[in-house]
Coordinates of C-alpha atoms (C1' of nucleotides) in Angstrom, one line a residue:
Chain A
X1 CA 5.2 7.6 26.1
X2 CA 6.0 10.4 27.9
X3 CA 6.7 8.5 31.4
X4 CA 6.8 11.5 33.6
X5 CA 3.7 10.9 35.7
X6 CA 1.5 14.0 35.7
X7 CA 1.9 16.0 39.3
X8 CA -1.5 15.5 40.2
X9 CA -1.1 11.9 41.2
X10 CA -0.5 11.4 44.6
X11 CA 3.1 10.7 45.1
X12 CA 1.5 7.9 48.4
X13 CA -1.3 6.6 45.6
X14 CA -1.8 2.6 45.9
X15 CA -2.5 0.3 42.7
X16 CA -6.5 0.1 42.9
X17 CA -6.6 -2.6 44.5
X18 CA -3.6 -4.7 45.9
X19 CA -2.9 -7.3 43.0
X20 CA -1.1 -10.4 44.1
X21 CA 1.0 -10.7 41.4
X22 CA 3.6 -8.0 38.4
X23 CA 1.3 -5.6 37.2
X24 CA 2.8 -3.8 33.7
X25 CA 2.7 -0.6 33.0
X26 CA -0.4 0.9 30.9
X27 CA 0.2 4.1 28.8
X28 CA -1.0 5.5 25.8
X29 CA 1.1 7.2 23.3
X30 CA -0.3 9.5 20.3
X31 CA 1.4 9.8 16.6
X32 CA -0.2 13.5 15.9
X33 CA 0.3 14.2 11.9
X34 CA -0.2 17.4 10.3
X35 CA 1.1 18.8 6.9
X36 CA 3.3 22.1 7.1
X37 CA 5.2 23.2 4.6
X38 CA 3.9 20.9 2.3
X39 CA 5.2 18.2 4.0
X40 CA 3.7 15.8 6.1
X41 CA 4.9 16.3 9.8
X42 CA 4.7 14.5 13.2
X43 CA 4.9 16.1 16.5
X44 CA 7.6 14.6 18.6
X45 CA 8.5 15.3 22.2
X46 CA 11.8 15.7 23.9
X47 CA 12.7 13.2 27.1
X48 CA 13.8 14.9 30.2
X49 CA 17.2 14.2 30.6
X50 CA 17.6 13.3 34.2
X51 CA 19.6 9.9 35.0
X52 CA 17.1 7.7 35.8
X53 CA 15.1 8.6 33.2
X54 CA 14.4 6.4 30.5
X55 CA 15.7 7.4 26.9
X56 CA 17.4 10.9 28.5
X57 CA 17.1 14.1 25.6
X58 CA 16.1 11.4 23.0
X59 CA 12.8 12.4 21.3
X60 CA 9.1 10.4 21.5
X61 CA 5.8 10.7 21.0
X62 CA 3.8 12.3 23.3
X63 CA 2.5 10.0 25.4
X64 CA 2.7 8.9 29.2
X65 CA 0.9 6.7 31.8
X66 CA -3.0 6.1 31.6
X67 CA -4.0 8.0 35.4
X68 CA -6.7 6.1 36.8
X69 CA -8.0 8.5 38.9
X70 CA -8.2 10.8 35.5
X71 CA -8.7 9.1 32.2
X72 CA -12.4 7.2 32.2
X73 CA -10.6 5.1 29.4
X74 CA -8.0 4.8 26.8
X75 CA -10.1 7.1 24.0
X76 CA -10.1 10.1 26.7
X77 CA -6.3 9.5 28.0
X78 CA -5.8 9.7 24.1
X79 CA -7.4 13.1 24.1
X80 CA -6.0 14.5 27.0
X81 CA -2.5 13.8 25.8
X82 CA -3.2 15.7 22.4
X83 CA -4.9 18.0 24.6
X84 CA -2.1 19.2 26.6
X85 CA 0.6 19.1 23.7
X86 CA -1.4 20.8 21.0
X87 CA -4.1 22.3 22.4
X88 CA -6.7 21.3 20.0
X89 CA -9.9 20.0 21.1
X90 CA -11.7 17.3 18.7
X91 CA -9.5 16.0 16.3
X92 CA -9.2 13.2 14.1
X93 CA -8.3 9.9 16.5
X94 CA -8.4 6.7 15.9
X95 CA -6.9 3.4 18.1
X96 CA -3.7 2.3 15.9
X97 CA -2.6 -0.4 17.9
X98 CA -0.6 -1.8 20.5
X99 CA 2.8 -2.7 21.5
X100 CA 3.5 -4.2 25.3
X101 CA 6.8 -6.4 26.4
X102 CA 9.1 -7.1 28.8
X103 CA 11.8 -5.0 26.7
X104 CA 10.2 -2.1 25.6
X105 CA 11.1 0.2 28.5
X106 CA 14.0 -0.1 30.8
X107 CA 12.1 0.1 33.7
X108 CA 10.0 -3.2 33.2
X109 CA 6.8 -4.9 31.3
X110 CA 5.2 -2.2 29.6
X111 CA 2.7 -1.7 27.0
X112 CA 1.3 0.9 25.3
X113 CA -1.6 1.9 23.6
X114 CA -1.0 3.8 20.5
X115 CA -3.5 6.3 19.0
X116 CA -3.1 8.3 16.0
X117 CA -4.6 11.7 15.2
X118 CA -4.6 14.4 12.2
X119 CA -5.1 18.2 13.2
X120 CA -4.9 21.2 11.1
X121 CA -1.6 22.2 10.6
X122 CA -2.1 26.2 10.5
X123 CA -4.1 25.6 14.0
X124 CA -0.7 24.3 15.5
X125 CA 2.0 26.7 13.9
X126 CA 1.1 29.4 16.7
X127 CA 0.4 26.6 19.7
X128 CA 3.7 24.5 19.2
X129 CA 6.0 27.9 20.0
X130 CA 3.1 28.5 23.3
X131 CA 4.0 25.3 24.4
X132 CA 7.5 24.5 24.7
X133 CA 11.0 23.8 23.4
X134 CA 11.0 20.5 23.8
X135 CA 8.3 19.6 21.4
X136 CA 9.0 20.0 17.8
X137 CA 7.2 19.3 14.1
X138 CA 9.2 16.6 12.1
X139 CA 8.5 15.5 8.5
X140 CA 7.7 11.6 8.9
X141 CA 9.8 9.9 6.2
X142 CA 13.2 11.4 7.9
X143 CA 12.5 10.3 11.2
X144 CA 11.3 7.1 10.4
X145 CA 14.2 6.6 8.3
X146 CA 16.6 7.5 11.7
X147 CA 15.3 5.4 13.6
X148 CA 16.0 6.6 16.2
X149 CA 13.1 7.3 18.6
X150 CA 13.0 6.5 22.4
X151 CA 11.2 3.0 23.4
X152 CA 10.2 1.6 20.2
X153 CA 8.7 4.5 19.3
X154 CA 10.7 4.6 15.6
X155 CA 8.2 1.2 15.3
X156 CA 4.8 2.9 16.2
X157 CA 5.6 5.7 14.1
X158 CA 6.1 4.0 11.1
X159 CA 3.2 1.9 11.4
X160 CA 1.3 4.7 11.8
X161 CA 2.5 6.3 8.9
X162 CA 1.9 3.4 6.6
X163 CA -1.3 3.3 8.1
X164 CA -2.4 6.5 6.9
X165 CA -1.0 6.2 3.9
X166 CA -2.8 3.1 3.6
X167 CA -6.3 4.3 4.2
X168 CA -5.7 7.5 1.9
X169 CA -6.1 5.5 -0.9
X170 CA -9.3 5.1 -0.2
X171 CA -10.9 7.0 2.8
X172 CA -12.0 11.1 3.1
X173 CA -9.0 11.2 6.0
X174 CA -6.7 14.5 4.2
X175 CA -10.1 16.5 4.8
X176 CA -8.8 15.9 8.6
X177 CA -5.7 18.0 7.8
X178 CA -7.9 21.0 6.9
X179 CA -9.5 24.0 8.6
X180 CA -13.2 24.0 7.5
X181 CA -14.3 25.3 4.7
X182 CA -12.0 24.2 2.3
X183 CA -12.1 23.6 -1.4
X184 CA -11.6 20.7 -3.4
X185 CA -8.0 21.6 -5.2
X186 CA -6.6 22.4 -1.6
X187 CA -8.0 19.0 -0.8
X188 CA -6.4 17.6 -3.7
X189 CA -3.3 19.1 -2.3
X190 CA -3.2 17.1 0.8
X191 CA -3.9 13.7 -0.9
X192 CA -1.1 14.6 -3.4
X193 CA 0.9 15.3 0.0
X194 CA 0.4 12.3 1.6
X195 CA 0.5 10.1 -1.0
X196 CA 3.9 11.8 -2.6
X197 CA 2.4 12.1 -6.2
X198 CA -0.1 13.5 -8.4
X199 CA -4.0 13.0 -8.2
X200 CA -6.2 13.5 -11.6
X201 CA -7.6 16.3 -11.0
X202 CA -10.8 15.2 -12.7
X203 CA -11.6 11.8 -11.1
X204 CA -10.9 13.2 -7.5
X205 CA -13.9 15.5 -8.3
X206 CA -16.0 13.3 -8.9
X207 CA -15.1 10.7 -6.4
X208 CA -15.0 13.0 -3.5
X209 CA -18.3 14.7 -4.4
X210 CA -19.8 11.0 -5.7
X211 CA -19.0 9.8 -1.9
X212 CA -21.8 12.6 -0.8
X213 CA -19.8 13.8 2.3
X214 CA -19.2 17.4 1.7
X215 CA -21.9 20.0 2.4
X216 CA -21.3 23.1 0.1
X217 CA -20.0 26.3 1.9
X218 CA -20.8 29.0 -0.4
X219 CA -17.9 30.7 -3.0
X220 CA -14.6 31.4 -1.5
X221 CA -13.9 35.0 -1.7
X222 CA -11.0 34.5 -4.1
X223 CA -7.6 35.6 -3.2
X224 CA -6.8 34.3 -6.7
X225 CA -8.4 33.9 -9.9
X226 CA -11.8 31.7 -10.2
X227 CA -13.4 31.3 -7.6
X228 CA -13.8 28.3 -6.0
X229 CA -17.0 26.5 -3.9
X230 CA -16.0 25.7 -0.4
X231 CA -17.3 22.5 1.8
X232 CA -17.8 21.3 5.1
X233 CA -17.7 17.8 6.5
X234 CA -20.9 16.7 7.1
X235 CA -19.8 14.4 10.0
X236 CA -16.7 15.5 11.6
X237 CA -15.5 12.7 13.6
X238 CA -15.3 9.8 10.8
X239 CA -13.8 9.3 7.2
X240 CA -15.6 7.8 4.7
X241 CA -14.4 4.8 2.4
X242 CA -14.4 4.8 -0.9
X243 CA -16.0 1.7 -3.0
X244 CA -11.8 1.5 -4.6
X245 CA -8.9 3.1 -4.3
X246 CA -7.2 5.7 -5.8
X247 CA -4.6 3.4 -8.6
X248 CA -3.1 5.6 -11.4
X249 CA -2.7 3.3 -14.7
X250 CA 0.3 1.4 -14.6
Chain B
X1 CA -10.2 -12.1 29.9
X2 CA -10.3 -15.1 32.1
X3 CA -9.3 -13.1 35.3
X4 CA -8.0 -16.6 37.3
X5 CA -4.7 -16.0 37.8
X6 CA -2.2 -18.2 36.8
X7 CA -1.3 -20.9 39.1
X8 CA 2.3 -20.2 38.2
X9 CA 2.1 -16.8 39.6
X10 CA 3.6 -16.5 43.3
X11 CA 1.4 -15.2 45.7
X12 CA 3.4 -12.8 47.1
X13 CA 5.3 -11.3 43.9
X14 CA 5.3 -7.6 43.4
X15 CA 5.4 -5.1 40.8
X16 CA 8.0 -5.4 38.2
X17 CA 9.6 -1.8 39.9
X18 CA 7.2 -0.4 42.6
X19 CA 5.3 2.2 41.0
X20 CA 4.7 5.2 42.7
X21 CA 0.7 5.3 41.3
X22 CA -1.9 2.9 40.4
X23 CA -1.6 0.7 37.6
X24 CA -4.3 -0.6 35.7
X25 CA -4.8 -4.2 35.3
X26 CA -3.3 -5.6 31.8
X27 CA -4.9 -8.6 29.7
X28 CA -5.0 -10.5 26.6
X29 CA -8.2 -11.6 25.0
X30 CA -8.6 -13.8 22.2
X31 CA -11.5 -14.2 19.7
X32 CA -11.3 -17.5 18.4
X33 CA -12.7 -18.1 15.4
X34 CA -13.7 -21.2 13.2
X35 CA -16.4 -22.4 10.7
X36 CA -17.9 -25.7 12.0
X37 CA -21.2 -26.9 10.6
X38 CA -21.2 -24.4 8.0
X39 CA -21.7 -21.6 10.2
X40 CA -18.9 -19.2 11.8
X41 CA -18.4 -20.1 15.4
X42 CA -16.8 -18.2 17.7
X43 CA -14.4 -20.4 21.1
X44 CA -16.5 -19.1 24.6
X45 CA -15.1 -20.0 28.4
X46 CA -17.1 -19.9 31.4
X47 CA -16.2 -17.9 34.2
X48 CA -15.9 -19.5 37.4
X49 CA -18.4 -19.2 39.7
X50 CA -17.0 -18.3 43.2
X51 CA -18.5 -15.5 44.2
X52 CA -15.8 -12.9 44.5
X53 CA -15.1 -13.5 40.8
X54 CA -16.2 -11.0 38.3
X55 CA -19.0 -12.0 36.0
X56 CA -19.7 -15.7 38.2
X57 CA -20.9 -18.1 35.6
X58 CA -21.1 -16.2 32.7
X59 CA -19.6 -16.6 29.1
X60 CA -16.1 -14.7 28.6
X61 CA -13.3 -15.1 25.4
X62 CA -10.6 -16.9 26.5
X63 CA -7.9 -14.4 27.8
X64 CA -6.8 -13.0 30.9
X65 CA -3.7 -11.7 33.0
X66 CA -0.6 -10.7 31.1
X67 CA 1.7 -12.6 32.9
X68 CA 5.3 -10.5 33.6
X69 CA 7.5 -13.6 33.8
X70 CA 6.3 -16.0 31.1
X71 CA 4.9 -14.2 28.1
X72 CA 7.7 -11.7 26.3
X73 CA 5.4 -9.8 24.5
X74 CA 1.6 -9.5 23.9
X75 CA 1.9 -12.0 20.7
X76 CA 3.5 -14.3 22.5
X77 CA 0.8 -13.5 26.0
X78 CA -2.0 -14.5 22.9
X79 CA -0.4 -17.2 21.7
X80 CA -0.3 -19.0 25.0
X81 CA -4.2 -18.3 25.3
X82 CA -4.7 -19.8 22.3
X83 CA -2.8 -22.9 23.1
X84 CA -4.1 -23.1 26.7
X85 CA -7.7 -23.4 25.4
X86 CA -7.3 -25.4 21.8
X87 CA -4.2 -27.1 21.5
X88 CA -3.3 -24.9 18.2
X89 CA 0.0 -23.9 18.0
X90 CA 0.5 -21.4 15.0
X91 CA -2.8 -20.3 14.0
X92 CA -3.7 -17.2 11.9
X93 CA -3.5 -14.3 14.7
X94 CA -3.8 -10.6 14.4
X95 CA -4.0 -7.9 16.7
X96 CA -8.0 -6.4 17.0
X97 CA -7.1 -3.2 19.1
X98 CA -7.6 -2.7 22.7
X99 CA -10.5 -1.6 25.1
X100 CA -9.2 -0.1 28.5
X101 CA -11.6 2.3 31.2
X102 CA -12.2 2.6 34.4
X103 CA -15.3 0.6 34.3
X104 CA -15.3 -2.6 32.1
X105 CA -14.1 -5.1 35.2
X106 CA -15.7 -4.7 38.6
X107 CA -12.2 -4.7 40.5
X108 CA -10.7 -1.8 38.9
X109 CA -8.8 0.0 35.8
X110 CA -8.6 -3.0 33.5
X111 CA -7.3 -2.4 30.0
X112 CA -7.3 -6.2 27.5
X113 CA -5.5 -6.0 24.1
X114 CA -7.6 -8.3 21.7
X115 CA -6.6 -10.5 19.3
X116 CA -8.4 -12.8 17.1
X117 CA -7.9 -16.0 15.5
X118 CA -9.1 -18.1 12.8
X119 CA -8.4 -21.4 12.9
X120 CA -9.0 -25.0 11.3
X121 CA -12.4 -26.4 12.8
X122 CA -11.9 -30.1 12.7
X123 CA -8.9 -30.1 14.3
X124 CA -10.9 -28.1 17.0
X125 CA -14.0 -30.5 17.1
X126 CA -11.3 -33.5 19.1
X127 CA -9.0 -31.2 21.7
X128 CA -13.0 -29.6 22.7
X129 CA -13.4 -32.6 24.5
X130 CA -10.4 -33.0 25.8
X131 CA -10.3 -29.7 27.2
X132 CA -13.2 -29.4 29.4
X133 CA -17.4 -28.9 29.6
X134 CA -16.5 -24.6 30.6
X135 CA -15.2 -24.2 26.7
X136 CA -17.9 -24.3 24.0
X137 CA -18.2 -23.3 20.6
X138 CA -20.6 -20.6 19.8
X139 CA -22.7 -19.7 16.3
X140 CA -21.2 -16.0 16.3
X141 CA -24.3 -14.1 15.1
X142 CA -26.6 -15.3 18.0
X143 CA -24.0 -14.6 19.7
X144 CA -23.4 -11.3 19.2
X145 CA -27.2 -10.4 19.5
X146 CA -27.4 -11.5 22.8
X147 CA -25.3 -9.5 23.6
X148 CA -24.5 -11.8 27.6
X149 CA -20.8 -11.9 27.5
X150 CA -19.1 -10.7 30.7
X151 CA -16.9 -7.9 30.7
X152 CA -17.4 -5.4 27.6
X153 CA -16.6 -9.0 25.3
X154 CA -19.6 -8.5 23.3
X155 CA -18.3 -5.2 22.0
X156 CA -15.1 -7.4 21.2
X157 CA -16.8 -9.8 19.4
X158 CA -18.6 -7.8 17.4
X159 CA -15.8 -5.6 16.4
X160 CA -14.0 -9.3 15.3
X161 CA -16.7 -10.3 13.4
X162 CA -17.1 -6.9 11.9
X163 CA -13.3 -6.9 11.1
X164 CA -13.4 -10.5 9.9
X165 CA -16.4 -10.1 7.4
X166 CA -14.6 -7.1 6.1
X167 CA -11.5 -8.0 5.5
X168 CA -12.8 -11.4 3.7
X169 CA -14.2 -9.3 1.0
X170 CA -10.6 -8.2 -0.1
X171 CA -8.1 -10.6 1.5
X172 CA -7.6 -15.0 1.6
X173 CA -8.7 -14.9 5.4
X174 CA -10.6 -17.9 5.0
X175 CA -8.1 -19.8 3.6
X176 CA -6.6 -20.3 7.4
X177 CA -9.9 -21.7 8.3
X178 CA -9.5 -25.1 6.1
X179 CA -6.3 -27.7 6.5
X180 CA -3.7 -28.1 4.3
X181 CA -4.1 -28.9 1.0
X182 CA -7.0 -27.7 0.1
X183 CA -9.4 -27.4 -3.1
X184 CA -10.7 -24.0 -4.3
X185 CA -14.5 -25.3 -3.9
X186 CA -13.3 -26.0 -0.3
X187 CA -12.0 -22.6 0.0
X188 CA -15.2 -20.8 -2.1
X189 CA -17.3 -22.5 0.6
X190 CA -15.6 -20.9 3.5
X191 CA -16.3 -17.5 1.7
X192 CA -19.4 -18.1 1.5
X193 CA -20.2 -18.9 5.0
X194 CA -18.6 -15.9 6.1
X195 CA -19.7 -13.8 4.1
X196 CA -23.2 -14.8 4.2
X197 CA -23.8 -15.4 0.6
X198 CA -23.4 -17.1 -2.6
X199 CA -19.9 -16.0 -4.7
X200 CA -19.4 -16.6 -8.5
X201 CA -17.1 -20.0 -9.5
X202 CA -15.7 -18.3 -12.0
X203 CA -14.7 -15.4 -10.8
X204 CA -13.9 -16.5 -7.4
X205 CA -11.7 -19.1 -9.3
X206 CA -9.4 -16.2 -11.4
X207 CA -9.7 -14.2 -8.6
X208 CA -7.5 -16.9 -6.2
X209 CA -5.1 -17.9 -9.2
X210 CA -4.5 -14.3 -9.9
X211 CA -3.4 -13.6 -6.7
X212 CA -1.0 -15.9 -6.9
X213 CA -0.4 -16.7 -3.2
X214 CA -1.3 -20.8 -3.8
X215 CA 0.8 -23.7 -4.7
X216 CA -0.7 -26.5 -6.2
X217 CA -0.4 -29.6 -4.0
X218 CA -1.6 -32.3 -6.7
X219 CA -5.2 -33.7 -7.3
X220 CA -7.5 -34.9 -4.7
X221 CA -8.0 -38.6 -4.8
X222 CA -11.7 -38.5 -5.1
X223 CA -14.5 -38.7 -2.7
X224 CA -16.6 -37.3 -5.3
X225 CA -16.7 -37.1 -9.3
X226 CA -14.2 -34.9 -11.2
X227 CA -10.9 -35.0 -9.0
X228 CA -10.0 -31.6 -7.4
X229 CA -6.8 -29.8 -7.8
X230 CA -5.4 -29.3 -4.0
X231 CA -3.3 -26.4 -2.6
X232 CA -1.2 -25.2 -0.2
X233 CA -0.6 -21.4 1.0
X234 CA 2.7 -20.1 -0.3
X235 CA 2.8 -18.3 3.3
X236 CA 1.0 -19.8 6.4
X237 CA 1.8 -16.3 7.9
X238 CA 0.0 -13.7 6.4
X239 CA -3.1 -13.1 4.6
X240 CA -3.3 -11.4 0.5
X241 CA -4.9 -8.6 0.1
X242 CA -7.0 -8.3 -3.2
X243 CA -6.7 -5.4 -5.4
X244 CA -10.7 -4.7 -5.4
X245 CA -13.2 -6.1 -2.9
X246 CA -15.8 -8.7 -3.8
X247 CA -18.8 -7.2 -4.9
X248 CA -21.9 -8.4 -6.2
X249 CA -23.4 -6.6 -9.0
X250 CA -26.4 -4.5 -7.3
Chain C
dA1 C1' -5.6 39.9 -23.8
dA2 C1' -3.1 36.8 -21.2
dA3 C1' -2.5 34.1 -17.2
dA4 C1' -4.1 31.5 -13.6
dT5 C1' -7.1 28.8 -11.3
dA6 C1' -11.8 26.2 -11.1
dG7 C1' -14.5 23.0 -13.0
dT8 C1' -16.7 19.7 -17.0
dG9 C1' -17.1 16.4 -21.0
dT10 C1' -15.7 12.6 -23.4
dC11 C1' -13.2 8.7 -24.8
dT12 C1' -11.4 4.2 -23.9
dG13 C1' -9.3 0.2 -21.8
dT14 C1' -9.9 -2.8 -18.0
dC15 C1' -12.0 -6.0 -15.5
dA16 C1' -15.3 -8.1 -12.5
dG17 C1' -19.7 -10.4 -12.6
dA18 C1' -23.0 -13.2 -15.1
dC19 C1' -23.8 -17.3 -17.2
dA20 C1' -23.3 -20.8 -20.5
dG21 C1' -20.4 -24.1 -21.9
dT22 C1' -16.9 -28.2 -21.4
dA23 C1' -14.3 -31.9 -18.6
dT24 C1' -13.9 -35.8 -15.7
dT25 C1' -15.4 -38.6 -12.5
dC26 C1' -19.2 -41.9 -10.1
dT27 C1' -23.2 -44.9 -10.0
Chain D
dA1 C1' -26.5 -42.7 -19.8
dG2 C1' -27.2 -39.6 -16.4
dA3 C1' -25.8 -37.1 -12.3
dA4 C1' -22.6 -34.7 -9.8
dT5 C1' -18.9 -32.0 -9.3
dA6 C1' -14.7 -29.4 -11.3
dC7 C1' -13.3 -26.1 -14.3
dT8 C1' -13.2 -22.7 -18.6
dG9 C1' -14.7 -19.4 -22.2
dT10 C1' -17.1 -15.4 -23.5
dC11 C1' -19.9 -11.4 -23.3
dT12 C1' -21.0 -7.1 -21.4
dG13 C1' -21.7 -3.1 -18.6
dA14 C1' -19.6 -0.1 -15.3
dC15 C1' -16.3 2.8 -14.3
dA16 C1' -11.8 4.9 -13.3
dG17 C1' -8.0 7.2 -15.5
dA18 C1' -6.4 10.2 -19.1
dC19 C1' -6.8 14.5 -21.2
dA20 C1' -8.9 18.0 -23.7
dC21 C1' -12.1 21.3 -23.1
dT22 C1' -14.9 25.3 -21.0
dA23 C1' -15.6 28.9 -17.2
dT24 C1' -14.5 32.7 -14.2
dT25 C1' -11.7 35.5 -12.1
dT26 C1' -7.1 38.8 -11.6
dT27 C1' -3.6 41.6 -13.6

DNA sequence: AAAATAGTGTCTGTCAGACAGTATTCT
DNA sequence: AGAATACTGTCTGACAGACACTATTTT
């Protein structure tokens, strides 16, 4: 949550209509993931540091009050808050969960709606320095292990990391992490990312092109050696699961 | 969401801080799930009728108003749903996800977090009575198809059902819908009328003792023929997940 | 030719599903 | 004895993982 209310809420606005009893507070936070470096990353946003804020300088995800007179629902809050920290238009988003108490934030009862999203990670190299200095890319498995995230955002984040590790096992979700067209080693590469070890390179072949989700693209035009057919997504706004999951002998 | 506030809830409170913008309304909806008369049934409420109510006389999930002062957290907000409406103190309970917009209740921004439930159904067929002629159980499928609920609680149902029906093909779900101890025909019957279909003994059988999450709890003293063995879960907490999903061959 | 990357063929162990068989009770 | 229910044994086909092989490019 990034609980600086957007200046385009009047300052004078009323709750929509007068409740008779504690409302909490509604906000929506995203956990955007990326791979840079060859590394999965997170995006992280730094709290403004005035006194009465909540969390001062600590970093969070990006997040921040739904605005009702904005956000139709929690989906399109979700993408305007990727929106106006990354820039990118139609990601890969998907409701994680949510988390709401009376201890969560300072300031009283609170709950959030998580989200989490995967974008390219080339797309955001030249956005992220556009966009500020207090919003930085941070491999996951660091951060979670710190702990140390405003609210209980350290909580969110790893759930939403285990999450995608989760469904990697067995869903098309690294093709999210790629600029179309791609080809199937680099998308090898991302599962082997993710997952922190090594795929076979011949039963991932055959499994992603068994699955039937990938439109061929034509040859790369090789910047190395053999070249390789590229793909498409056929449907760009859902993964596909997998009859099993991905389980080297043991 | 039952929107009938609470009549714990001072007329006159006010926002936890006063907010400086409009805050949507929060809620907790349950989806209260049981197998009675071998068929999964799903726990409805009826909305009141007055006539500046929301959705007068119509079918709703049990839910309604996070309350600031009583519940901690949204577990504990669902929780006391739960028990409000059956009696049932630690039934199986997992978050479903959360459907917020501008639009889904007639008196403004409204945003519910769902959970759903699974529970024993003869325990349930006794407090039913108790608790009043606005509570019924519902066959789920019929249902669904109708498609009446107030508020967007069809979607919510359907997603539960979807999630449930899914996650029995690779995890002991049904196991919370039967009481303690139980046999492993008792529990195959369960599967079956969730799923919809007839499941191999023998399989089902190495299947369960594989996964190793049963104690045995001594043979049943017979009702019928060849004494059972009876079991108990090893954890009333949490479900197993299965390595592979239950698939018949095609 | 050698290296590097892309892509294919083949073998084999595992294991879930099918189904037939055995075990223990009741009437 | 027969019926009903509980439980076990065995066979088999599918298939994922391992790994060796071929293919096409660059240097």
């Amino acid at each position: 949550m990034n609980h600086k209310q957007s200046v385009t809420t009047p300052a004078d606005a009323t709750p929509v209509v007068s409740p008779k009893f504690p409302l909490p507070y509604t906000t929506v936070d995203v956990v955007i993931f990326t791979v840079l470096k060859d590394k999965l990353q997170v995006l992280l946003v730094q709290r403004p540091s005035g006194a009465e804020e909540p969390f001062p300088g600590r970093w969070a995800l990006p997040g921040g009050f739904v605005h009702v007179e904005r956000d139709a629902d929690l989906l399109a809050c979700a993408r305007r808050k990727l929106l106006e920290k990354t820039g990118v238009v139609s990601p890969y988003l998907e409701q994680l969960g949510s988390w709401g108490s009376a201890a969560r934030d300072p300031r009283g009862w609170s709950a959030t709606h998580a989200y989490f999203a995967l974008i390219v990670g080339t797309d955001l190299a030249l956005t992220q320095g556009a966009n500020a200095a207090d919003v930085a890319w941070v491999p996951v498995d660091p951060a979670i292990a710190r702990r140390d995230l405003a609210f209980d955002h350290s909580d969110i984040l790893q759930a939403a990391a285990e999450r995608l590790r989760s469904k990697v096992e067995y869903t098309s979700l690294p093709a999210f992490l790629l600029r179309e067209p791609f080809t199937l080693p680099q998308l090898q590469h991302q599962y082997e990312v993710v997952l922190g070890r090594s795929v076979d390179k011949s039963g991932f072949r055959t499994r992603m092109l068994a699955a039937d989700f990938l439109d061929e693209a034509g040859l790369v035009e090789g910047q190395s050696n053999r070249p390789a057919m590229t793909y498409r997504l056929r449907k760009r706004d859902q993964a596909v699961v997998f009859p099993r999951t991905f389980r080297p002998r043991g």
